[in-house]
Amino acid sequence: MSASTRVEIKPGAYKSDLKPVWCPGCGDFGVLNALYRAMANLQIEPWNTVILSGIGCSSRLPGYVHTYGFNGVHGRALTLATGVKMARPELTVIAVGGDGDGLAIGGNHLIHACRRNLDVTYILMDNEIYGLTKGQVAPTTPTGDKTKSTYWGNPEPAVDPCELAISTGATWVGRGFSGDMKGLTELITGAIDHSGFSFLNCMSPCVTWRGDDEFKRLKAMQKPLPEDHDPSRRANAIAYTREKDVLTTGVLYKVEAPTMVDRVEAIKQQAMGGKPAPSTKEILSTFYPKF
Amino acid sequence: MPTRDLTIAMVGSGGDGIITMGDMLAQAGAAVGLHVMKVEAYGPQIRGGESSCTVRISADPIFAQGDQVQVLVVFNWADFAQFRSEIVTALDAVVLYEATDETPRESIDLGSIESVRWVPVPFIELAKTSAGTTLAKNIVTLGILGELFNLPKEPVERAIRGKFTKKKAEVLEANLKGYVAGIEYAKTIEEHASGKRLQYTPGEPMLLMSGNELSAVAALHAGCRFFAGYPITPSSEVLHFLSQWMPKVGGYLVQTEDELAAIGAVIGGSFAGVKSMTATSGPGLALMTEMLGLAAMAEVPAVIIDVQRGGPSTGLPTKSEQSDLWQALWGSHGDAPRVVLAPADVEDCFHATVAAFNIAEEAQMPVIVLSDQFIAQRRETLSMLTLDHEVVGRQVPSAGDLREYKRYKDTRSGISPMSWPGMKGGEYQTNGLEHGEDGTPSSMHILHEKMNAKRYRKLRLVRDKYSFYRRYGTERADVGIICWGSSKGPVKEAVMRANGRGEKVSAFVPQLLYPFPYHEFTEYLKTVDNVIVMELSYSAQFYKYLRTFLDLPEARTFVFKRSGGRNLTVGEVEDKIRKVLDMSALRGEVLV
Ligand SMILES: Cc1ncc(C[n+]2csc(CCOP(=O)(O)OP(=O)(O)O)c2C)c(N)n1
Ligand code: SF4
C-alpha cells in the first residue's frame, strides 16, 4: 500500500467505545491520550496491532484502544506478548501495566524480555502503589511511606525500573510523566518505532491512593534530559536514572542490537536451508534404524 | 524349543555402555521388523552411577514391558542391587554375569532371583584380549547375546559400524573384533541358551520411537508452528526434538523463563492465530493452572502435554504415575472448561496430540494431553502406515461476521468464529474478566451465567463428535477392567492371555477423559458382571472420578490402585482377574 492512497488515521480513531473506569484525575488518562497520539504519529494500523496487559487499574488500558487487545492475568502481560510477537513477528506488539504487575509478580518476565531484546514496547504505568487493590505498597513505593499494607511505614527500598531494564538488556529505555503530554507522546512514538525491546517507565500518579498532590509534586521534580545526553552510553544513562530528588525524563538509553525475532529468524533460515518444510512422513523416516 | 518373545535386561555402571547396548539391540530388532519395546532406568546420579536397560523383542505384537526377564546381563552385582525390585527374572532365566566381579553375587541380597541358569562370563577379559580395551565390553556382550539367542546379528554389526565410523578406523576395527570374539565365545556356552533362541521371520524395518518424540512430530503434523516450554523430566524430549525441527518447518520455539511464561506465550501465540503448544510435567502444570483459566475464559485454543511422573512435589521425577488426573481435570479457580485426553500407548501419543489440536481449535479452549513417563520415554517399534490423522483448523469469521463482529457471539454450539490480528474489522478486546459478546468486561451475574453456559456448551460438541476409547476382550465378560493411560498395555496383555485360557474378561480404556464419555461407559458396563478399576494413584483418583459420573455396579466393583514408581505388570493384572473370578467373597472390598 502506498502512503498516498491511505486515509490518515487521527488520534481519535484509536479510541474504542469503552469508557475508562479510572478515577477522575488518574494519571493513566494521560498515558492513554499520549498513546493515541503516538499511534497516529506512526499511522499504526489497528488491525495489525496487539496491546496486551496484566491486571491492575492501568492494565485496563487495552480495552480503551481500538486494536486487538488482551487484558490477561496479573503479571503475565509480557508472557502473552512474547507469544504474539514470536508467532506473528510482523505485528506491532505493545504491553502495558502497573508497577506491581510488571515489577513484583511479573518481575521475572521483565528481566527475560529485556535480555531477549524481544521486539515489543512495554509501557509501565508507575504510580508507586497498588491502585486496583486499594492502596498497598508496591516495589516502587519509597522507603518509609505509609500505605494500607505498611502501617508503620514501608521498610523496603524501592527498585529503579529504568536501571533494571538497562542492566538486563533492554535496548531502548525511557522515562516519562503522564502530566507532560508533549514529551510523553514523543517518548511513546520513539519507543514503538524502536526495533528491539523498548521499556518506558511512565510516572502515572494514582490520585486516589497517593493523594491529589502527586501531579504537582512530580511536575516540580521533572527535569528533561539535557540535549547533549548520549543515550548510547550505558554509564551516562544509569547516572541520570540514579539522580536523587529529580524526575529525569527522556530517552535514557538507546542502542541498536539484533532482536529476538532477528535471531530466531536467522536460525530458521539456517535450519530450512532454502528447502521446503519436510512432510510428516519425512520427519518420521528419521526414526528408522540409522544403518 | 525356540521362543518368539524374549525380554533381556542389562545392568551396569555409567561407563559400561549399557544404554548404547540396549539401543543397538532395539535398533537391530526394528531393522528386521521385530516388535521391540525398550525401557531405560537410572540411578539418581546425573552422570555415571548405575543404569539398566530392558529390551523386549518379539516376533508378535507386544503391549507391555515384559514383567519378567528371560535373559539378564550383569556387569556388576553392586549396581544390580539398586534395581533388584524392578528386575524380576523368570524361572529358568539365563543370567550372564561378570566372572571377575569384585562384589561376588553371594555377598548381596539378590531378592527374587532363584532357579536360574548362572553363567559367569569373563566380559572384561574378552574385551581386553580381543579389542584391547575394556570399553568394548558392551560390544563383546552384543556378540554373545546375538549368537546365543539368535538375535539379528548382521544389523547389530551394521549398527556398530554406524556408531564408530566417525571415530578413528582403529576404534571401529577394535570393536568389530570384540563383536566377533563375543560370537565365538558364545559358541562355547551355547548349551545354556536352550529354549531361549528367538524364532522369527525377518520383515520390513519399523520406526523406533518414544511417546515424547511422537507427540512432538504429531504437533508438527497438526500444524503447530510455535512451541514454548520449560525443561522438566520426563517431558523434555518434546522440547529437545522441537528445538531441532520447529525451525525446519518454519516455526519458532522459545525456552521460557518458567512455566508461567510458557503457557502465557502459548496463549499469546494462539491468540495471534498460530497453533501453539507447550509440554511439561506435574509441577509445571501446577504453575500453569492460573492461565488455563485464562485460556478457558478468553476462549483461546491451547495444547498442553503433561507427562506425568510420581508426585506430589518433586516426587519421583523419572518414574511414572497416574496421579495428575485431578489436577488436569479440575485444577482451576472458577468454572474453567477444558478437554483432557489420555494416550494409552506410544502410538496414541501421535493421535491424541493431533486430536488435541483439532479439539482446541474447534472448541477454542485448553486441551491437556495427559501422557506419562512410561509411554513418553520408552521406545517401541511402530509402523509408518498408522501414523496419519486428519487435521482441522479454527472457525474464522466470514466477511458478514466482520461487519459487526462479536468475538463471543452466543451461538447454539457455544462456538463463536475467532478472528486474529491482521483481520481488518476483527479487532476485539479479550479478557480474563467476565465479558459480554463483544468482549466488554462485565460483573453482571446474569451475563456470567449466560457466558458460563456458552463456554460449557462447547464441551457437548466435543463429547458428541470425538469418541476415543479402546475395548478389548470378550463381548460379554465376567470381569471387565476399566483403566486409562499407560496401564492399558499390561491390562491388554493380561486380558488377551485370560481370553486365551477361555476366561471371559474384557477391558475398557477411555482416551477422551473429559468431557466424560458417559454413553460409551454405560454401554460398556452393560456387557460386564464385575468391574475392576485399575490405576497407579494411591488415592484412587480415577476410581473417584468415575464415581462422580457413573453408577458402578454395587458390590461388584473392585478397585486395584497403588502408587506409581513401578509400572503396572501383567502379573498383577492377571492376579486381580483371578481373584475376582475366584472369590466372590472379596466383593466390595478394595484390593491391595
Ligand atoms: C495472582 C493474582 N494475585 C493478586 C491479584 C490481585 N491484584 C490485582 S491488581 C494488583 C496490583 C495492582 O497494582 P499495579 O500492578 O501497580 O497496578 P495499578 O492498579 O496500580 O495500575 C493485585 C495485587 C490478582 N489479580 N492476581
Ligand atoms: S485507584 Fe489510582 S490508579 Fe486506580 S484508577 Fe484510581 S487513581 Fe488511577
mmCIF file with all atom_site columns, N, CA and C and ligand atoms in Angstrom, chain A residues 22 26 28 54-60 73-76 97-103 105 125-134 136 138-140 204 206 209, chain B residues 290, ligand 1:
data_model
loop_
_atom_site.group_PDB
_atom_site.id
_atom_site.type_symbol
_atom_site.label_atom_id
_atom_site.label_alt_id
_atom_site.label_comp_id
_atom_site.label_asym_id
_atom_site.label_entity_id
_atom_site.label_seq_id
_atom_site.pdbx_PDB_ins_code
_atom_site.Cartn_x
_atom_site.Cartn_y
_atom_site.Cartn_z
_atom_site.occupancy
_atom_site.B_iso_or_equiv
_atom_site.pdbx_formal_charge
_atom_site.auth_seq_id
_atom_site.auth_comp_id
_atom_site.auth_asym_id
_atom_site.auth_atom_id
_atom_site.pdbx_PDB_model_num
ATOM   1   N N   . TRP A 1 22  ? -11.326 4.451   35.165 1.00 0.00 ? 22  TRP A N   1
ATOM   2   C CA  . TRP A 1 22  ? -10.380 5.097   36.062 1.00 0.00 ? 22  TRP A CA  1
ATOM   3   C C   . TRP A 1 22  ? -10.999 6.253   36.862 1.00 0.00 ? 22  TRP A C   1
ATOM   4   N N   . CYS A 1 26  ? -6.895  10.414  37.322 1.00 0.00 ? 26  CYS A N   1
ATOM   5   C CA  . CYS A 1 26  ? -5.884  9.342   37.317 1.00 0.00 ? 26  CYS A CA  1
ATOM   6   C C   . CYS A 1 26  ? -4.852  9.606   36.229 1.00 0.00 ? 26  CYS A C   1
ATOM   7   N N   . ASP A 1 28  ? -3.339  7.615   34.425 1.00 0.00 ? 28  ASP A N   1
ATOM   8   C CA  . ASP A 1 28  ? -3.427  6.720   33.279 1.00 0.00 ? 28  ASP A CA  1
ATOM   9   C C   . ASP A 1 28  ? -4.130  7.355   32.075 1.00 0.00 ? 28  ASP A C   1
ATOM   10  N N   . GLY A 1 54  ? -1.629  -6.950  31.983 1.00 0.00 ? 54  GLY A N   1
ATOM   11  C CA  . GLY A 1 54  ? -1.856  -7.872  33.089 1.00 0.00 ? 54  GLY A CA  1
ATOM   12  C C   . GLY A 1 54  ? -3.138  -7.506  33.791 1.00 0.00 ? 54  GLY A C   1
ATOM   13  N N   . ILE A 1 55  ? -3.058  -7.338  35.106 1.00 0.00 ? 55  ILE A N   1
ATOM   14  C CA  . ILE A 1 55  ? -4.230  -6.909  35.876 1.00 0.00 ? 55  ILE A CA  1
ATOM   15  C C   . ILE A 1 55  ? -3.833  -5.741  36.776 1.00 0.00 ? 55  ILE A C   1
ATOM   16  N N   . GLY A 1 56  ? -4.716  -4.803  36.880 1.00 0.00 ? 56  GLY A N   1
ATOM   17  C CA  . GLY A 1 56  ? -4.498  -3.589  37.651 1.00 0.00 ? 56  GLY A CA  1
ATOM   18  C C   . GLY A 1 56  ? -5.328  -2.491  37.004 1.00 0.00 ? 56  GLY A C   1
ATOM   19  N N   . CYS A 1 57  ? -5.391  -1.335  37.630 1.00 0.00 ? 57  CYS A N   1
ATOM   20  C CA  . CYS A 1 57  ? -6.124  -0.223  37.002 1.00 0.00 ? 57  CYS A CA  1
ATOM   21  C C   . CYS A 1 57  ? -5.539  0.040   35.622 1.00 0.00 ? 57  CYS A C   1
ATOM   22  N N   . SER A 1 58  ? -4.209  0.184   35.587 1.00 0.00 ? 58  SER A N   1
ATOM   23  C CA  . SER A 1 58  ? -3.520  0.520   34.344 1.00 0.00 ? 58  SER A CA  1
ATOM   24  C C   . SER A 1 58  ? -3.707  -0.564  33.283 1.00 0.00 ? 58  SER A C   1
ATOM   25  N N   . SER A 1 59  ? -3.843  -1.802  33.723 1.00 0.00 ? 59  SER A N   1
ATOM   26  C CA  . SER A 1 59  ? -3.969  -2.912  32.769 1.00 0.00 ? 59  SER A CA  1
ATOM   27  C C   . SER A 1 59  ? -5.309  -2.910  32.044 1.00 0.00 ? 59  SER A C   1
ATOM   28  N N   . ARG A 1 60  ? -6.206  -2.003  32.451 1.00 0.00 ? 60  ARG A N   1
ATOM   29  C CA  . ARG A 1 60  ? -7.470  -1.869  31.726 1.00 0.00 ? 60  ARG A CA  1
ATOM   30  C C   . ARG A 1 60  ? -7.277  -1.177  30.375 1.00 0.00 ? 60  ARG A C   1
ATOM   31  N N   . VAL A 1 73  ? -3.812  -11.884 32.752 1.00 0.00 ? 73  VAL A N   1
ATOM   32  C CA  . VAL A 1 73  ? -3.831  -12.084 34.199 1.00 0.00 ? 73  VAL A CA  1
ATOM   33  C C   . VAL A 1 73  ? -2.639  -11.371 34.826 1.00 0.00 ? 73  VAL A C   1
ATOM   34  N N   . HIS A 1 74  ? -2.705  -11.238 36.133 1.00 0.00 ? 74  HIS A N   1
ATOM   35  C CA  . HIS A 1 74  ? -1.773  -10.382 36.868 1.00 0.00 ? 74  HIS A CA  1
ATOM   36  C C   . HIS A 1 74  ? -0.315  -10.806 36.653 1.00 0.00 ? 74  HIS A C   1
ATOM   37  N N   . GLY A 1 75  ? 0.470   -9.901  36.123 1.00 0.00 ? 75  GLY A N   1
ATOM   38  C CA  . GLY A 1 75  ? 1.906   -10.128 35.996 1.00 0.00 ? 75  GLY A CA  1
ATOM   39  C C   . GLY A 1 75  ? 2.360   -10.781 34.708 1.00 0.00 ? 75  GLY A C   1
ATOM   40  N N   . ARG A 1 76  ? 1.426   -11.177 33.839 1.00 0.00 ? 76  ARG A N   1
ATOM   41  C CA  . ARG A 1 76  ? 1.840   -12.023 32.709 1.00 0.00 ? 76  ARG A CA  1
ATOM   42  C C   . ARG A 1 76  ? 1.727   -11.346 31.346 1.00 0.00 ? 76  ARG A C   1
ATOM   43  N N   . GLY A 1 97  ? 1.017   -2.013  31.720 1.00 0.00 ? 97  GLY A N   1
ATOM   44  C CA  . GLY A 1 97  ? 0.595   -2.472  33.038 1.00 0.00 ? 97  GLY A CA  1
ATOM   45  C C   . GLY A 1 97  ? 1.147   -1.602  34.143 1.00 0.00 ? 97  GLY A C   1
ATOM   46  N N   . GLY A 1 98  ? 0.842   -2.021  35.357 1.00 0.00 ? 98  GLY A N   1
ATOM   47  C CA  . GLY A 1 98  ? 1.264   -1.245  36.515 1.00 0.00 ? 98  GLY A CA  1
ATOM   48  C C   . GLY A 1 98  ? 2.604   -1.697  37.045 1.00 0.00 ? 98  GLY A C   1
ATOM   49  N N   . ASP A 1 99  ? 3.090   -0.986  38.048 1.00 0.00 ? 99  ASP A N   1
ATOM   50  C CA  . ASP A 1 99  ? 4.401   -1.313  38.615 1.00 0.00 ? 99  ASP A CA  1
ATOM   51  C C   . ASP A 1 99  ? 4.345   -2.589  39.453 1.00 0.00 ? 99  ASP A C   1
ATOM   52  N N   . GLY A 1 100 ? 3.214   -2.861  40.081 1.00 0.00 ? 100 GLY A N   1
ATOM   53  C CA  . GLY A 1 100 ? 3.081   -4.128  40.801 1.00 0.00 ? 100 GLY A CA  1
ATOM   54  C C   . GLY A 1 100 ? 3.072   -5.270  39.801 1.00 0.00 ? 100 GLY A C   1
ATOM   55  N N   . ASP A 1 101 ? 2.302   -5.070  38.759 1.00 0.00 ? 101 ASP A N   1
ATOM   56  C CA  . ASP A 1 101 ? 2.152   -6.072  37.708 1.00 0.00 ? 101 ASP A CA  1
ATOM   57  C C   . ASP A 1 101 ? 3.492   -6.420  37.059 1.00 0.00 ? 101 ASP A C   1
ATOM   58  N N   . GLY A 1 102 ? 4.246   -5.386  36.733 1.00 0.00 ? 102 GLY A N   1
ATOM   59  C CA  . GLY A 1 102 ? 5.457   -5.602  35.947 1.00 0.00 ? 102 GLY A CA  1
ATOM   60  C C   . GLY A 1 102 ? 6.718   -5.828  36.766 1.00 0.00 ? 102 GLY A C   1
ATOM   61  N N   . LEU A 1 103 ? 6.725   -5.346  38.009 1.00 0.00 ? 103 LEU A N   1
ATOM   62  C CA  . LEU A 1 103 ? 7.970   -5.417  38.788 1.00 0.00 ? 103 LEU A CA  1
ATOM   63  C C   . LEU A 1 103 ? 7.890   -6.387  39.963 1.00 0.00 ? 103 LEU A C   1
ATOM   64  N N   . ILE A 1 105 ? 4.946   -9.195  40.773 1.00 0.00 ? 105 ILE A N   1
ATOM   65  C CA  . ILE A 1 105 ? 4.523   -10.536 40.328 1.00 0.00 ? 105 ILE A CA  1
ATOM   66  C C   . ILE A 1 105 ? 5.098   -10.893 38.960 1.00 0.00 ? 105 ILE A C   1
ATOM   67  N N   . MET A 1 125 ? 3.090   1.818   33.787 1.00 0.00 ? 125 MET A N   1
ATOM   68  C CA  . MET A 1 125 ? 2.464   2.974   34.423 1.00 0.00 ? 125 MET A CA  1
ATOM   69  C C   . MET A 1 125 ? 2.773   2.916   35.911 1.00 0.00 ? 125 MET A C   1
ATOM   70  N N   . ASP A 1 126 ? 3.739   3.740   36.279 1.00 0.00 ? 126 ASP A N   1
ATOM   71  C CA  . ASP A 1 126 ? 4.318   3.674   37.616 1.00 0.00 ? 126 ASP A CA  1
ATOM   72  C C   . ASP A 1 126 ? 3.635   4.697   38.517 1.00 0.00 ? 126 ASP A C   1
ATOM   73  N N   . ASN A 1 127 ? 2.829   4.191   39.457 1.00 0.00 ? 127 ASN A N   1
ATOM   74  C CA  . ASN A 1 127 ? 2.160   5.107   40.397 1.00 0.00 ? 127 ASN A CA  1
ATOM   75  C C   . ASN A 1 127 ? 2.637   4.871   41.826 1.00 0.00 ? 127 ASN A C   1
ATOM   76  N N   . GLU A 1 128 ? 3.678   4.088   41.962 1.00 0.00 ? 128 GLU A N   1
ATOM   77  C CA  . GLU A 1 128 ? 4.306   3.823   43.261 1.00 0.00 ? 128 GLU A CA  1
ATOM   78  C C   . GLU A 1 128 ? 3.344   3.225   44.278 1.00 0.00 ? 128 GLU A C   1
ATOM   79  N N   . ILE A 1 129 ? 2.320   2.530   43.781 1.00 0.00 ? 129 ILE A N   1
ATOM   80  C CA  . ILE A 1 129 ? 1.307   1.963   44.697 1.00 0.00 ? 129 ILE A CA  1
ATOM   81  C C   . ILE A 1 129 ? 0.503   0.910   43.943 1.00 0.00 ? 129 ILE A C   1
ATOM   82  N N   . TYR A 1 130 ? -0.181  0.044   44.674 1.00 0.00 ? 130 TYR A N   1
ATOM   83  C CA  . TYR A 1 130 ? -1.169  -0.844  44.050 1.00 0.00 ? 130 TYR A CA  1
ATOM   84  C C   . TYR A 1 130 ? -2.495  -0.106  44.029 1.00 0.00 ? 130 TYR A C   1
ATOM   85  N N   . GLY A 1 131 ? -2.958  0.260   42.850 1.00 0.00 ? 131 GLY A N   1
ATOM   86  C CA  . GLY A 1 131 ? -4.187  1.021   42.738 1.00 0.00 ? 131 GLY A CA  1
ATOM   87  C C   . GLY A 1 131 ? -5.425  0.159   42.866 1.00 0.00 ? 131 GLY A C   1
ATOM   88  N N   . LEU A 1 132 ? -5.528  -0.843  42.004 1.00 0.00 ? 132 LEU A N   1
ATOM   89  C CA  . LEU A 1 132 ? -6.764  -1.620  41.904 1.00 0.00 ? 132 LEU A CA  1
ATOM   90  C C   . LEU A 1 132 ? -7.136  -2.297  43.229 1.00 0.00 ? 132 LEU A C   1
ATOM   91  N N   . THR A 1 133 ? -6.141  -2.795  43.936 1.00 0.00 ? 133 THR A N   1
ATOM   92  C CA  . THR A 1 133 ? -6.436  -3.497  45.186 1.00 0.00 ? 133 THR A CA  1
ATOM   93  C C   . THR A 1 133 ? -6.488  -2.536  46.370 1.00 0.00 ? 133 THR A C   1
ATOM   94  N N   . LYS A 1 134 ? -6.481  -1.269  46.062 1.00 0.00 ? 134 LYS A N   1
ATOM   95  C CA  . LYS A 1 134 ? -6.776  -0.198  47.004 1.00 0.00 ? 134 LYS A CA  1
ATOM   96  C C   . LYS A 1 134 ? -5.665  0.139   47.981 1.00 0.00 ? 134 LYS A C   1
ATOM   97  N N   . GLN A 1 136 ? -2.015  -0.792  48.495 1.00 0.00 ? 136 GLN A N   1
ATOM   98  C CA  . GLN A 1 136 ? -0.914  -1.462  49.189 1.00 0.00 ? 136 GLN A CA  1
ATOM   99  C C   . GLN A 1 136 ? 0.432   -1.016  48.608 1.00 0.00 ? 136 GLN A C   1
ATOM   100 N N   . ALA A 1 138 ? 3.981   -0.987  46.795 1.00 0.00 ? 138 ALA A N   1
ATOM   101 C CA  . ALA A 1 138 ? 4.477   -1.577  45.548 1.00 0.00 ? 138 ALA A CA  1
ATOM   102 C C   . ALA A 1 138 ? 6.004   -1.612  45.615 1.00 0.00 ? 138 ALA A C   1
ATOM   103 N N   . PRO A 1 139 ? 6.645   -2.329  44.687 1.00 0.00 ? 139 PRO A N   1
ATOM   104 C CA  . PRO A 1 139 ? 8.120   -2.366  44.713 1.00 0.00 ? 139 PRO A CA  1
ATOM   105 C C   . PRO A 1 139 ? 8.745   -1.006  44.414 1.00 0.00 ? 139 PRO A C   1
ATOM   106 N N   . THR A 1 140 ? 7.924   -0.061  43.966 1.00 0.00 ? 140 THR A N   1
ATOM   107 C CA  . THR A 1 140 ? 8.402   1.276   43.628 1.00 0.00 ? 140 THR A CA  1
ATOM   108 C C   . THR A 1 140 ? 8.091   2.300   44.713 1.00 0.00 ? 140 THR A C   1
ATOM   109 N N   . SER A 1 204 ? 2.790   7.819   36.530 1.00 0.00 ? 204 SER A N   1
ATOM   110 C CA  . SER A 1 204 ? 1.371   7.993   36.247 1.00 0.00 ? 204 SER A CA  1
ATOM   111 C C   . SER A 1 204 ? 0.620   8.003   37.568 1.00 0.00 ? 204 SER A C   1
ATOM   112 N N   . CYS A 1 206 ? -1.409  8.008   40.966 1.00 0.00 ? 206 CYS A N   1
ATOM   113 C CA  . CYS A 1 206 ? -2.667  7.480   41.486 1.00 0.00 ? 206 CYS A CA  1
ATOM   114 C C   . CYS A 1 206 ? -3.179  8.522   42.468 1.00 0.00 ? 206 CYS A C   1
ATOM   115 N N   . TRP A 1 209 ? -4.936  6.932   45.870 1.00 0.00 ? 209 TRP A N   1
ATOM   116 C CA  . TRP A 1 209 ? -4.197  6.299   46.965 1.00 0.00 ? 209 TRP A CA  1
ATOM   117 C C   . TRP A 1 209 ? -2.872  6.975   47.299 1.00 0.00 ? 209 TRP A C   1
ATOM   118 N N   . GLU B 2 290 ? -3.265  -21.170 36.656 1.00 0.00 ? 290 GLU B N   1
ATOM   119 C CA  . GLU B 2 290 ? -3.991  -19.901 36.593 1.00 0.00 ? 290 GLU B CA  1
ATOM   120 C C   . GLU B 2 290 ? -4.333  -19.551 35.149 1.00 0.00 ? 290 GLU B C   1
HETATM 121 C C1  . LIG C 3 .   ? -2.497  -13.830 41.017 1.00 0.00 ? 1   LIG C C1  1
HETATM 122 C C2  . LIG C 3 .   ? -3.105  -12.589 41.497 1.00 0.00 ? 1   LIG C C2  1
HETATM 123 N N1  . LIG C 3 .   ? -2.718  -12.081 42.689 1.00 0.00 ? 1   LIG C N1  1
HETATM 124 C C3  . LIG C 3 .   ? -3.256  -10.939 43.130 1.00 0.00 ? 1   LIG C C3  1
HETATM 125 C C4  . LIG C 3 .   ? -4.177  -10.277 42.378 1.00 0.00 ? 1   LIG C C4  1
HETATM 126 C C5  . LIG C 3 .   ? -4.753  -9.007  42.928 1.00 0.00 ? 1   LIG C C5  1
HETATM 127 N N2  . LIG C 3 .   ? -4.255  -7.809  42.250 1.00 0.00 ? 1   LIG C N2  1
HETATM 128 C C6  . LIG C 3 .   ? -4.883  -7.274  41.209 1.00 0.00 ? 1   LIG C C6  1
HETATM 129 S S1  . LIG C 3 .   ? -4.157  -5.926  40.608 1.00 0.00 ? 1   LIG C S1  1
HETATM 130 C C7  . LIG C 3 .   ? -2.984  -5.972  41.812 1.00 0.00 ? 1   LIG C C7  1
HETATM 131 C C8  . LIG C 3 .   ? -1.931  -4.932  41.921 1.00 0.00 ? 1   LIG C C8  1
HETATM 132 C C9  . LIG C 3 .   ? -2.231  -3.705  41.161 1.00 0.00 ? 1   LIG C C9  1
HETATM 133 O O1  . LIG C 3 .   ? -1.185  -2.819  41.205 1.00 0.00 ? 1   LIG C O1  1
HETATM 134 P P1  . LIG C 3 .   ? -0.368  -2.392  39.930 1.00 0.00 ? 1   LIG C P1  1
HETATM 135 O O2  . LIG C 3 .   ? 0.056   -3.584  39.169 1.00 0.00 ? 1   LIG C O2  1
HETATM 136 O O3  . LIG C 3 .   ? 0.699   -1.482  40.356 1.00 0.00 ? 1   LIG C O3  1
HETATM 137 O O4  . LIG C 3 .   ? -1.442  -1.667  39.006 1.00 0.00 ? 1   LIG C O4  1
HETATM 138 P P2  . LIG C 3 .   ? -2.324  -0.388  39.289 1.00 0.00 ? 1   LIG C P2  1
HETATM 139 O O5  . LIG C 3 .   ? -3.633  -0.878  39.754 1.00 0.00 ? 1   LIG C O5  1
HETATM 140 O O6  . LIG C 3 .   ? -1.636  0.421   40.309 1.00 0.00 ? 1   LIG C O6  1
HETATM 141 O O7  . LIG C 3 .   ? -2.400  0.275   37.968 1.00 0.00 ? 1   LIG C O7  1
HETATM 142 C C10 . LIG C 3 .   ? -3.179  -7.064  42.641 1.00 0.00 ? 1   LIG C C10 1
HETATM 143 C C11 . LIG C 3 .   ? -2.305  -7.398  43.767 1.00 0.00 ? 1   LIG C C11 1
HETATM 144 C C12 . LIG C 3 .   ? -4.548  -10.836 41.154 1.00 0.00 ? 1   LIG C C12 1
HETATM 145 N N3  . LIG C 3 .   ? -5.434  -10.263 40.337 1.00 0.00 ? 1   LIG C N3  1
HETATM 146 N N4  . LIG C 3 .   ? -3.999  -11.973 40.744 1.00 0.00 ? 1   LIG C N4  1
#
